[in-house]
XYZ file of C-alpha atoms in Angstrom:
617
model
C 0.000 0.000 0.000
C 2.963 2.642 0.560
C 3.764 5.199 3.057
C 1.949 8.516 3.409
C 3.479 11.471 4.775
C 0.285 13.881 3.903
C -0.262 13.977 8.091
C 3.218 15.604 8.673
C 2.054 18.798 6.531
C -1.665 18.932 6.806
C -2.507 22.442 7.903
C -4.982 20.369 10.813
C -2.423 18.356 11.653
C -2.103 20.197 15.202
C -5.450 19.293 16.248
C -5.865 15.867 18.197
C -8.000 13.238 16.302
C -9.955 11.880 20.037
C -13.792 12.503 18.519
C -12.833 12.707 14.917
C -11.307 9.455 14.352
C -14.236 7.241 15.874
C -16.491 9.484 13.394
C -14.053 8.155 10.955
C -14.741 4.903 12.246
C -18.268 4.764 12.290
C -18.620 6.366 9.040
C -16.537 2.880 7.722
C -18.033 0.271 9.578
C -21.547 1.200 9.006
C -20.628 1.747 5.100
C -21.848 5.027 4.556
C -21.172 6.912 1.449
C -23.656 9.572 0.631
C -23.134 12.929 2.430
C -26.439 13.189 3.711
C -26.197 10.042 5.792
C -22.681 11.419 6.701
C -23.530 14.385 8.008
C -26.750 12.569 9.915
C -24.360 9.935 11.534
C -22.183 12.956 12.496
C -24.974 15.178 14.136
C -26.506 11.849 15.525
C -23.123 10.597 17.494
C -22.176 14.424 18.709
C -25.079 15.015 20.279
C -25.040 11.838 21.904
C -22.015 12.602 23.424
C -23.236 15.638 24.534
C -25.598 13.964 25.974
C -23.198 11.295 27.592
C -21.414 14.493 28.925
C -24.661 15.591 30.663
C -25.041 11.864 32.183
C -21.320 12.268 33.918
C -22.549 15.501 35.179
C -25.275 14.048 36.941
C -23.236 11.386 38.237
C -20.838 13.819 39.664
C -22.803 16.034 41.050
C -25.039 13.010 43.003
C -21.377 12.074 43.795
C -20.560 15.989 45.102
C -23.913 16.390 46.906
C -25.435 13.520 47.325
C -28.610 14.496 46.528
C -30.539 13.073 43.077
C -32.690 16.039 42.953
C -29.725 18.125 42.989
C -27.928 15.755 40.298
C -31.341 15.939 38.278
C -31.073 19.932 38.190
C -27.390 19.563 37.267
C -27.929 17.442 34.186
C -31.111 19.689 32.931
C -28.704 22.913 33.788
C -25.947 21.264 31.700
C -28.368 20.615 28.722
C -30.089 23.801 28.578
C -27.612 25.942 27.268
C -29.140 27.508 24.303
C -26.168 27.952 21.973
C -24.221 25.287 23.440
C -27.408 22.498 22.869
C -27.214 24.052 19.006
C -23.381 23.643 18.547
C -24.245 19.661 20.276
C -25.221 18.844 16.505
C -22.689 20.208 14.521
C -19.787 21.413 16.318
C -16.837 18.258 16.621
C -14.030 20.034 17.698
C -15.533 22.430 21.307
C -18.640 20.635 22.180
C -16.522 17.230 22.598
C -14.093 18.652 24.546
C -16.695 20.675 26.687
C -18.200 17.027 27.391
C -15.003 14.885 27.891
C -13.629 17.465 30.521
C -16.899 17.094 32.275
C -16.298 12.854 32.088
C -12.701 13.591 33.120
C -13.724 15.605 35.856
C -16.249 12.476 37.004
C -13.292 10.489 36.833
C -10.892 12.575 38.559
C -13.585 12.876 41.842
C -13.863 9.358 41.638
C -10.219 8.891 41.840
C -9.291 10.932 44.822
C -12.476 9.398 46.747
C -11.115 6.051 45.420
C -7.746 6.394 45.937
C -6.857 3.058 44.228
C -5.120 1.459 41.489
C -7.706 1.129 38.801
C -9.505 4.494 39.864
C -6.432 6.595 38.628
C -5.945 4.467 35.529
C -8.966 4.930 34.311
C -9.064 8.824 35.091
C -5.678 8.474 33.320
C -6.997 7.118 30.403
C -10.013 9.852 30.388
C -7.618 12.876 30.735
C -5.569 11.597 27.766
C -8.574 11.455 25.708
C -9.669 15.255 26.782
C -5.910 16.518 25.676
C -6.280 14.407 22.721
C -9.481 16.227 21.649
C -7.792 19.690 22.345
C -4.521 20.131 23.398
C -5.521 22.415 26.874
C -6.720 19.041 28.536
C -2.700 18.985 29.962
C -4.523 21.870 32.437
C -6.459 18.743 34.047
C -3.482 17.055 33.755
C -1.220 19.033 35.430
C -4.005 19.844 38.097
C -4.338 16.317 39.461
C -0.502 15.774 39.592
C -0.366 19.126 41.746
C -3.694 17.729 43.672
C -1.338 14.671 43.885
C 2.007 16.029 45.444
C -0.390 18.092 48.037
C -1.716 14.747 49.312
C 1.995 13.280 49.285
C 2.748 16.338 52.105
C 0.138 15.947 54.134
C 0.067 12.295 53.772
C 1.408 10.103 56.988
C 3.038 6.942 57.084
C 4.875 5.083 55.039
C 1.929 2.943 53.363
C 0.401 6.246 52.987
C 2.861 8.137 50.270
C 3.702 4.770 48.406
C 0.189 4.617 47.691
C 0.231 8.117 46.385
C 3.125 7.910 44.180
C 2.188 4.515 42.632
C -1.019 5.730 41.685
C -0.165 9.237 40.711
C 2.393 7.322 38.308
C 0.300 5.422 37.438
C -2.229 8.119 36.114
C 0.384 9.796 34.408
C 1.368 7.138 32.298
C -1.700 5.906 31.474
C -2.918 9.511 30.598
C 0.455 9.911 28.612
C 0.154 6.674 26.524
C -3.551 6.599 25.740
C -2.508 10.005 24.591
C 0.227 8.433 22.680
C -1.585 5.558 20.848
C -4.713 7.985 19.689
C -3.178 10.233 18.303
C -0.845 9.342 15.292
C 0.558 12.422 14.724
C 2.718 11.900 17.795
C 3.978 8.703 16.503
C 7.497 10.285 14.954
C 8.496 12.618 17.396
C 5.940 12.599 20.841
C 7.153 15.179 22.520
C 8.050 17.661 20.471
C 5.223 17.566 18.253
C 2.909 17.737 21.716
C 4.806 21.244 22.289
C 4.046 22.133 19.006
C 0.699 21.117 18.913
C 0.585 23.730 22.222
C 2.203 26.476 21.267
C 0.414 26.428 17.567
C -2.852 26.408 18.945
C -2.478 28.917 22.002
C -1.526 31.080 19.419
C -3.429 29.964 16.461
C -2.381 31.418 12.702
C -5.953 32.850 11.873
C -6.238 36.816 12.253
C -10.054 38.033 11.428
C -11.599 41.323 11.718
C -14.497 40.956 13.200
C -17.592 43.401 15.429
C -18.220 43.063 18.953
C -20.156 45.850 20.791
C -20.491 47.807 17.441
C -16.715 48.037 16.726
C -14.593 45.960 14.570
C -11.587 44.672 16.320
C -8.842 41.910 15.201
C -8.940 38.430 16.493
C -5.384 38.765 17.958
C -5.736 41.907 19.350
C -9.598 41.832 21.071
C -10.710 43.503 24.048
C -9.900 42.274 27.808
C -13.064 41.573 28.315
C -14.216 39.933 25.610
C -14.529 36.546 27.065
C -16.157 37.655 30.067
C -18.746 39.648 27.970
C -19.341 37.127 25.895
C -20.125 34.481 28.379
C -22.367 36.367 30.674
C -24.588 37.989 27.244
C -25.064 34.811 26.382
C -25.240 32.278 29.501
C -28.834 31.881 30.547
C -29.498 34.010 34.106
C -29.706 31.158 36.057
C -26.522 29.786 35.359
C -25.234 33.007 36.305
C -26.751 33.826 39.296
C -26.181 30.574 40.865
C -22.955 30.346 39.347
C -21.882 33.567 41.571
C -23.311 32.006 44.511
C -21.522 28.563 44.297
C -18.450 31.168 44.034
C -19.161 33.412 47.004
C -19.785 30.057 48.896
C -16.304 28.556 47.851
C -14.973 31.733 49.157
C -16.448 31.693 52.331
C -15.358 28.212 52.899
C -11.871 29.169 52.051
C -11.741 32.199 54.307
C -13.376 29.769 57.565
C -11.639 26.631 56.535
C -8.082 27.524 54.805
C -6.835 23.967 55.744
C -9.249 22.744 53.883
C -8.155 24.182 50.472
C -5.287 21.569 49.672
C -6.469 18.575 51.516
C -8.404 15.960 50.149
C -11.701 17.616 50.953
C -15.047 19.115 48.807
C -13.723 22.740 48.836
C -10.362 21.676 47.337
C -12.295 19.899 44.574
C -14.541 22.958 44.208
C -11.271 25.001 44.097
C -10.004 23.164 41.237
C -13.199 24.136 39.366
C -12.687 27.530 40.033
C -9.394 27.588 38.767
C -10.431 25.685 35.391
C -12.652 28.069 35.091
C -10.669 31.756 36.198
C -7.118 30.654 34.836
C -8.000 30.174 30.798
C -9.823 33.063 30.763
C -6.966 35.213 32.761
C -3.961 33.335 30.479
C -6.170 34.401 27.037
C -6.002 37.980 28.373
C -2.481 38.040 29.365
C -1.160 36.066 26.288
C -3.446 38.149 24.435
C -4.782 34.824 22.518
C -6.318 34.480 19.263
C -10.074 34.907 19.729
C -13.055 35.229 17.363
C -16.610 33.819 16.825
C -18.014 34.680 20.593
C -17.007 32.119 23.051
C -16.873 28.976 21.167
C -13.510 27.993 21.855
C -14.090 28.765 25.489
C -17.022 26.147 25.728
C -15.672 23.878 27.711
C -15.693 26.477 30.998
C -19.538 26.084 30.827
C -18.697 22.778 32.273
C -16.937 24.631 35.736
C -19.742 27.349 35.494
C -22.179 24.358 35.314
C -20.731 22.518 38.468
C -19.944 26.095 40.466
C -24.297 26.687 39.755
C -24.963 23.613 41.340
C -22.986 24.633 44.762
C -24.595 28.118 44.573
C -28.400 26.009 44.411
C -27.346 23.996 47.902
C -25.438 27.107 49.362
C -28.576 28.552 50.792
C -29.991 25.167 52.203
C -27.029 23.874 54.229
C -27.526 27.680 55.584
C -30.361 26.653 57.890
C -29.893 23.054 57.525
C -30.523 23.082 61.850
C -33.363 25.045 61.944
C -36.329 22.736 60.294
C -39.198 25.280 60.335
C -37.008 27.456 57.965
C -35.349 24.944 56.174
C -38.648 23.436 54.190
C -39.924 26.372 52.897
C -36.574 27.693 51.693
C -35.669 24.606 50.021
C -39.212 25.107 48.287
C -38.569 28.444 47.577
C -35.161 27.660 46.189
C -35.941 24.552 44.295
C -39.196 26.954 43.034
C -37.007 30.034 41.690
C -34.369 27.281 39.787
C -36.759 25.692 38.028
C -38.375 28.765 37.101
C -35.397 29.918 35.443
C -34.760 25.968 33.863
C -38.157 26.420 32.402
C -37.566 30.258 31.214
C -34.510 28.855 29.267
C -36.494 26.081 27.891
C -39.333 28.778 26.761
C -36.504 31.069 24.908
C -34.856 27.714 23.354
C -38.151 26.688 21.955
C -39.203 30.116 20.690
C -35.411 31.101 18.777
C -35.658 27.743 17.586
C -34.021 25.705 15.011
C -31.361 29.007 15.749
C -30.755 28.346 19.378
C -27.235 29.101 18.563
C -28.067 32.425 18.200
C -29.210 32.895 21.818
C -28.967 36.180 23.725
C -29.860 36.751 27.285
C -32.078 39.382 28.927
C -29.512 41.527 29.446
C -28.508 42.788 26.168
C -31.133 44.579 23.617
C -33.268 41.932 21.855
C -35.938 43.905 20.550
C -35.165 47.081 18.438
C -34.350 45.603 15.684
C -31.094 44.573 13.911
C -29.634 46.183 16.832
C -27.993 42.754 17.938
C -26.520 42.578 14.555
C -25.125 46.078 14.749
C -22.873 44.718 17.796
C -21.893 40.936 17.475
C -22.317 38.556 14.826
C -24.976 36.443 14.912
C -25.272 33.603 12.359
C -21.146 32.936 12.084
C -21.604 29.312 11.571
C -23.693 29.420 8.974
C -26.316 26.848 9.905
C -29.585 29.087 8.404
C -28.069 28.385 4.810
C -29.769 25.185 4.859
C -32.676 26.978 5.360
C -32.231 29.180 2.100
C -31.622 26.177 0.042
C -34.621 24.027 1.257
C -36.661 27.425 0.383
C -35.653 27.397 -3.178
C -35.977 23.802 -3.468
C -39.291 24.359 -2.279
C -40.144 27.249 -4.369
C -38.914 25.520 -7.202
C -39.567 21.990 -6.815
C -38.810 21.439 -11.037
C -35.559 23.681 -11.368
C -32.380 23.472 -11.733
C -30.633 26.415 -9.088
C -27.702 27.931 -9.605
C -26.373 29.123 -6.433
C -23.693 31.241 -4.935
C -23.041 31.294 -0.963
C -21.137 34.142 0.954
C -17.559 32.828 2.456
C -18.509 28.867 1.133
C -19.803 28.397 -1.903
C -20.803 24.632 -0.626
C -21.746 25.360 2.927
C -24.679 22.689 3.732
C -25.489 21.467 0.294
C -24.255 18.220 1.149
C -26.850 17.732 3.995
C -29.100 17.578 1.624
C -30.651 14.457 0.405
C -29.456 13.470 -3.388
C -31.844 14.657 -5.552
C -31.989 18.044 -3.860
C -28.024 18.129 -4.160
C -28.134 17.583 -8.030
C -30.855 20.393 -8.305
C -27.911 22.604 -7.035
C -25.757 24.238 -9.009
C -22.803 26.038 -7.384
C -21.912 28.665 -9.318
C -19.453 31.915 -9.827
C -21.469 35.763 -8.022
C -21.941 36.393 -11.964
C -23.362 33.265 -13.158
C -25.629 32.497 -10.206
C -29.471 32.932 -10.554
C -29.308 33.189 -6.340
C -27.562 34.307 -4.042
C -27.859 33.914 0.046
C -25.813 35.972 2.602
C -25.853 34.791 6.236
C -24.941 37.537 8.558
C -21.029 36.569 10.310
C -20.734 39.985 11.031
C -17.143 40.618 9.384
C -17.157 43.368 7.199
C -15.131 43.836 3.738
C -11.697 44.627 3.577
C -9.531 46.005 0.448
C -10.226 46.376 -3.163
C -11.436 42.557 -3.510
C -13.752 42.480 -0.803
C -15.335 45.706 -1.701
C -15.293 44.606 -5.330
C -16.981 41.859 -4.570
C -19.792 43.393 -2.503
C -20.124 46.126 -5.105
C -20.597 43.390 -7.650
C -23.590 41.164 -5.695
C -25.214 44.318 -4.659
C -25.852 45.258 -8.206
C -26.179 41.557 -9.418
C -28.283 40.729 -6.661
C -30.826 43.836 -5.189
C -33.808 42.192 -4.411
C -33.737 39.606 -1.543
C -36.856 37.415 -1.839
C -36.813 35.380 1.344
C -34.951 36.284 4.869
C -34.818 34.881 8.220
C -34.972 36.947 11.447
C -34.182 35.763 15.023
C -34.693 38.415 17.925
C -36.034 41.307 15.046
C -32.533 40.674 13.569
C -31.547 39.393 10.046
C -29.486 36.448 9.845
C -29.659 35.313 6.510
C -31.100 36.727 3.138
C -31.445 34.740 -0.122
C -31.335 37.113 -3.188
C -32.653 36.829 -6.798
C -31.053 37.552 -10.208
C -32.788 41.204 -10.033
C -35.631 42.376 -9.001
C -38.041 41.660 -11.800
C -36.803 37.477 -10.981
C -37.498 38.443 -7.256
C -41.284 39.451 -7.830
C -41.701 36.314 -10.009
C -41.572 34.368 -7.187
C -44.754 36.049 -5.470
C -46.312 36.025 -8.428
C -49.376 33.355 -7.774
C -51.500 31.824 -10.526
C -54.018 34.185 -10.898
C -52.751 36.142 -13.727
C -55.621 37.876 -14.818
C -53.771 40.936 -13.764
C -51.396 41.050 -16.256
C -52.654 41.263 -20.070
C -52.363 38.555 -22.549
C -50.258 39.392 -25.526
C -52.209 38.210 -29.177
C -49.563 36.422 -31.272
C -49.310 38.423 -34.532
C -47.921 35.032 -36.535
C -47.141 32.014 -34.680
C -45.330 29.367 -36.161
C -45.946 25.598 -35.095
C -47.329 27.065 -32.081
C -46.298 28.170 -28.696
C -46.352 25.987 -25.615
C -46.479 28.865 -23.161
C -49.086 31.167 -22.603
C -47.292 35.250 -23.021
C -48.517 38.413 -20.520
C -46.987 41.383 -20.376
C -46.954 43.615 -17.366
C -45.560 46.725 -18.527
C -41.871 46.162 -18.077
C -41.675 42.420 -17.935
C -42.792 39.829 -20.710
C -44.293 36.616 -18.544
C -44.305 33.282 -19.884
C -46.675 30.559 -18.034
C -47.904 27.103 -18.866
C -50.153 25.266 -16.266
C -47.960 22.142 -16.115
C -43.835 22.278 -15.695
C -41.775 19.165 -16.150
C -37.951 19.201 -15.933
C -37.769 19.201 -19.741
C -39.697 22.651 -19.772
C -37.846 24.046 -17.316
C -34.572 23.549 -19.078
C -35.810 24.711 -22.656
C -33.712 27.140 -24.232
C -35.593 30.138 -25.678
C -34.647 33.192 -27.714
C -35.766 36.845 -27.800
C -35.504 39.643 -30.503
C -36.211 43.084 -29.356
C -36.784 45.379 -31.962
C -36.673 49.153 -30.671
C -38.493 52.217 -32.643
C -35.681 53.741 -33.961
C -32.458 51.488 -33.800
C -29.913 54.886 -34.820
C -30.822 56.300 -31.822
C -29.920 53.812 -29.186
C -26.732 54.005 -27.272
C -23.615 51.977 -28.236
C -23.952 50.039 -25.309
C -27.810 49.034 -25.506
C -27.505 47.727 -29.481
C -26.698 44.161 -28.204
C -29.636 43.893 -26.067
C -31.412 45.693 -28.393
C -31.762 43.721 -31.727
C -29.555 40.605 -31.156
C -30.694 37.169 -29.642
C -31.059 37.261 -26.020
C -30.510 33.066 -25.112
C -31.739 32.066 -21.699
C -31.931 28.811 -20.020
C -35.961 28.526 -18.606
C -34.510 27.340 -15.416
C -34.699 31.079 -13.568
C -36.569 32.506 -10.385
C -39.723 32.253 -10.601
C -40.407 28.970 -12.208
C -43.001 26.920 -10.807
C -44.372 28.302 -8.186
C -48.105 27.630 -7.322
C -48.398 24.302 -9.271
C -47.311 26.296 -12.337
C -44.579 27.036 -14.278
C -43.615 30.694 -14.643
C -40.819 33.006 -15.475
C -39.932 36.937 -16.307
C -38.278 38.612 -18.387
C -37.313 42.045 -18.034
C -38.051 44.607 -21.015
C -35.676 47.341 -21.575
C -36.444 50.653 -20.798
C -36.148 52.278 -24.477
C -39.302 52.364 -27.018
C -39.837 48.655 -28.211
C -41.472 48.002 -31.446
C -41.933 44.395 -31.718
C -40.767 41.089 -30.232
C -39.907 38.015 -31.616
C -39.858 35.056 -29.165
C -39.506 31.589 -29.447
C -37.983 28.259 -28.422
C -35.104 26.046 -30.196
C -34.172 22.749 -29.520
C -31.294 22.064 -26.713
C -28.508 21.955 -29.323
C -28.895 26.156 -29.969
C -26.366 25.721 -32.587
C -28.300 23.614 -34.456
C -31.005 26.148 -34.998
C -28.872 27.841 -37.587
C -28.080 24.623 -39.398
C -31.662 23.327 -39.412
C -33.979 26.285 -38.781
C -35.184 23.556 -35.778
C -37.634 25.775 -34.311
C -39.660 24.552 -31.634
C -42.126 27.353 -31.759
C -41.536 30.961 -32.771
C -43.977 33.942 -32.546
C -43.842 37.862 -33.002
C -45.677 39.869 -30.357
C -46.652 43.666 -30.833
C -45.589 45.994 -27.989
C -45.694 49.484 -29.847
C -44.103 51.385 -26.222
């Protein structure tokens, strides 16, 4: 079979392979080939590993508190994170990470409680998994050995610290070699390619402009607080209002109880989620790390945030946990207020959805409208142009689309099922028939960029279907020009527009002819694909041909070839499409259809049906 070296230059080569490569896997052994099954075995298996990650929640929390109605609010507060739940289907690189660390972290309680032999190992074997997945798992890592060495000084006996450094060897070689074998990358050269897996992705090569709070700022150079902001605009209320207890609580604990900090105890544990949480947000600040598209890359502290909520929900009880006539009706009135907020998220997941990735809480603007998209991006993954395409396969159930997509001319078409796909054609801004824009909220930079824009904005002025979430626009899908744009709200009562007479008629038409004014119509009652891919011809004879400007005589007496595949075809049942007139005096038009081979009409004279129609404008 040979050797291949493509790994040791791939530009992803830096990026661990723990969730990809069972995709891989799957993908073989259950013998898929078409995207569309692809992509559904993808979304299918990351969300149940979100999932799985919510299970190891509960378990630690019951395991942390004790208490399954607590572990039952932990779970539901893990799932219901509107934007996180969305990026569960088709984010593989920050949504399995977010739900490994919270596995690892079940594993790592378990350990210490354990404090045995196959305990460790396996939390070994978790925690080389997370850093496989992304390369910041060594902060668990290097957490438990420190947790480790703290037990080895306050450890007594003999028995006591050969215990500890067996097992704390033990977890670092199992977390080093499961590492090892999953990720083949490391194969050649382990440790250095490990550092420079590390230092590539704490700095990663990708600068974008991009807005946030209604500037545009670079992805290597972003605010301090941009994190921060981020996470607590977009982290439902409860989260963050418990969250801030569970902290205050940790802090009182520390400030009664200091001994307790590096022993073996609940507030050390709690302590190490604090510091997962606080230190990657303080090191991107000070390292001034590449950041861009909100928080995404910072998932994985929802999993702390998560954990720290759950303390600040039984802070309150254990505060009159001796004093029974209080104690029932503030558990009551605590268990009450949580759930409240549980079901508020639930409410605002249902009502932004299938866009919950788009989420904003209460505390930012989400009413004036596109206010939110004046500030931060909103649709940067691009998920909505799915939604274009399934309109215009809708809209035009018998035509062949040619498409053009902002930033990926492919994005989602192969999620599509097969004969949709092959409706598609992807095509260059001025050869497209459509165009959709999703809002990422980067804006256009140099002569290309603006070129670009310049070019789709006059292609392209008419949008004919958008999508909103929160009175904002997230995604647009545009038509040739406008008079294509109002074809497709044209319905099938055409009695509004009048019926042109055919002046001669040769073999006969198969399309009924309306005029409008400024746009010749053609319409038949039934549409097949062979219809809708007719080529047709169009003469436009203007009054007086010596006074037309240089630039109009093309358009104005030579043969205007279209494809019948354009906006606006059936719609309604029917089959429809416009043409736009020009705006100079027309005398007469000859229209008519040739066979496929257009060619062959001058050979032949192969006609399918001509006719001249009088327009005298």
């Amino acid at each position: 079979m040979g050797f291949d070296d493509t790994l040791l230059t791939h530009w992803d080569r830096f990026y661990g392979v723990g969730f990809e490569m069972p995709l891989l896997l799957a993908e073989y052994l259950l013998g898929l080939e078409d995207s569309r099954d692809i992509y559904l075995m993808r979304h299918i298996l990351s969300h149940t590993f979100f999932v799985t990650g919510g299970f190891f929640c509960y378990l630690l929390a019951y395991r942390m508190f004790n208490n399954r109605l607590v572990a039952l609010f932990a779970l539901l507060l893990f799932l219901l994170h509107p934007r996180i739940y969305a990026h569960s289907f088709f984010n593989t690189k920050d949504l399995p990470f977010l739900s490994m660390f919270m596995i690892a972290l079940y594993f790592t309680h378990r350990a210490f409680g354990k404090n045995t032999v196959p305990a460790f190992l396996l939390c070994g074997v978790a925690v080389g998994i997370l850093t496989n997945i992304r390369i910041l798992g060594v902060m668990l890592f290097a957490a438990i050995l420190v947790m480790r060495a703290c037990d080895l000084y306050y450890a007594s006996g003999r028995g006591a610290r050969k215990r500890i450094l067996i097992t704390g060897g033990l977890f670092a070689a199992a977390a080093m070699l499961s590492l090892y074998v999953t990720w083949p990358w490391l194969w050649g050269d382990n440790l250095g390619r490990l550092l420079e897996s590390f230092t590539r992705m704490s700095d990663y090569p990708n600068t974008v402009e991009m807005l946030y709070r209604g500037e545009y700022v670079l992805s290597t150079d972003v605010p301090w607080d941009y994190i921060p902001v981020w996470i607590i605009i977009t982290t439902p209320l409860v989260t963050l209002l418990l969250g801030g207890l569970g902290l205050a609580s940790l802090c009182c604990r520390g400030i009664t109880g200091p001994g307790t900090v590096l022993r073996n105890t609940a507030t050390r544990f709690g302590f190490l989620l604090t510091g997962c949480l606080i230190l990657p947000v303080l090191a991107s600040i000070l390292l001034g790390s590449n950041l861009y598209d909100g928080w995404r890359q910072m998932y994985f502290l929802y999993a702390f945030l998560c954990l720290l909520a759950v303390g600040g929900l039984c802070w309150p009880l254990s505060l009159f946990r001796r004093r029974p006539r209080l104690r029932i009706p503030l558990r009551a009135g605590v268990y009450g207020l949580a759930g409240a907020g549980l079901l508020a998220t639930a409410i605002a997941m249902i009502q932004v959805h299938p866009h919950q990735q788009m989420y904003f809480n209460s505390l930012v603007d989400r009413t004036t409208p596109e206010y939110l998209s004046s500030q931060y991006p909103m649709e940067y993954w691009g998920v909505s142009v799915r939604e274009g395409l399934e309109y215009l396969i809708e809209r035009y159930p018998d035509s062949v689309l040619s498409v053009n997509v902002i930033y990926d001319k492919g994005m989602n078409i192969p999620i599509l099922s097969k004969p949709h796909r092959e409706r598609i054609l992807l095509a260059d801004i001025d050869k497209a028939d459509f165009y959709i824009y999703f809002y990422r909220g980067y804006r256009p930079r140099g002569k290309r960029d603006f070129d670009f824009l310049g070019r789709m904005q006059e292609i392209f002025p008419a949008p004919i279907y958008t999508r909103e979430v929160y009175n904002n626009t997230i995604m647009m899908v545009f038509a040739k020009n406008r008079s294509l744009a109002e074809a497709a709200t044209i319905d099938t009562r055409l009695h509004k527009y009048r019926p042109v007479e055919f002046s001669r008629a040769e073999i006969g038409p198969n399309f009924e002819i309306y005029l409008d004014g400024k746009n010749l119509i053609y319409f038949k009652e039934t549409c097949v694909p062979a219809d809708t891919r007719a080529n047709f011809f169009l003469h436009i004879i203007p009054n007086k041909l010596d006074d037309l400007p240089g630039s109009r005589l093309p358009h104005g007496y030579d043969n205007y070839g279209f494809t019948f595949d354009k906006p606006g075809v059936n719609f309604g049942g029917q089959c429809a499409a416009i043409v736009p007139l020009p705006d100079y005096p027309v005398d007469y038009i000859r229209t008519g259809q040739w066979s496929t081979n257009r060619w062959k009409f001058w050979e032949d004279n192969s006609r399918i049906w001509e006719t001249e129609l009088y327009v005298g404008r």
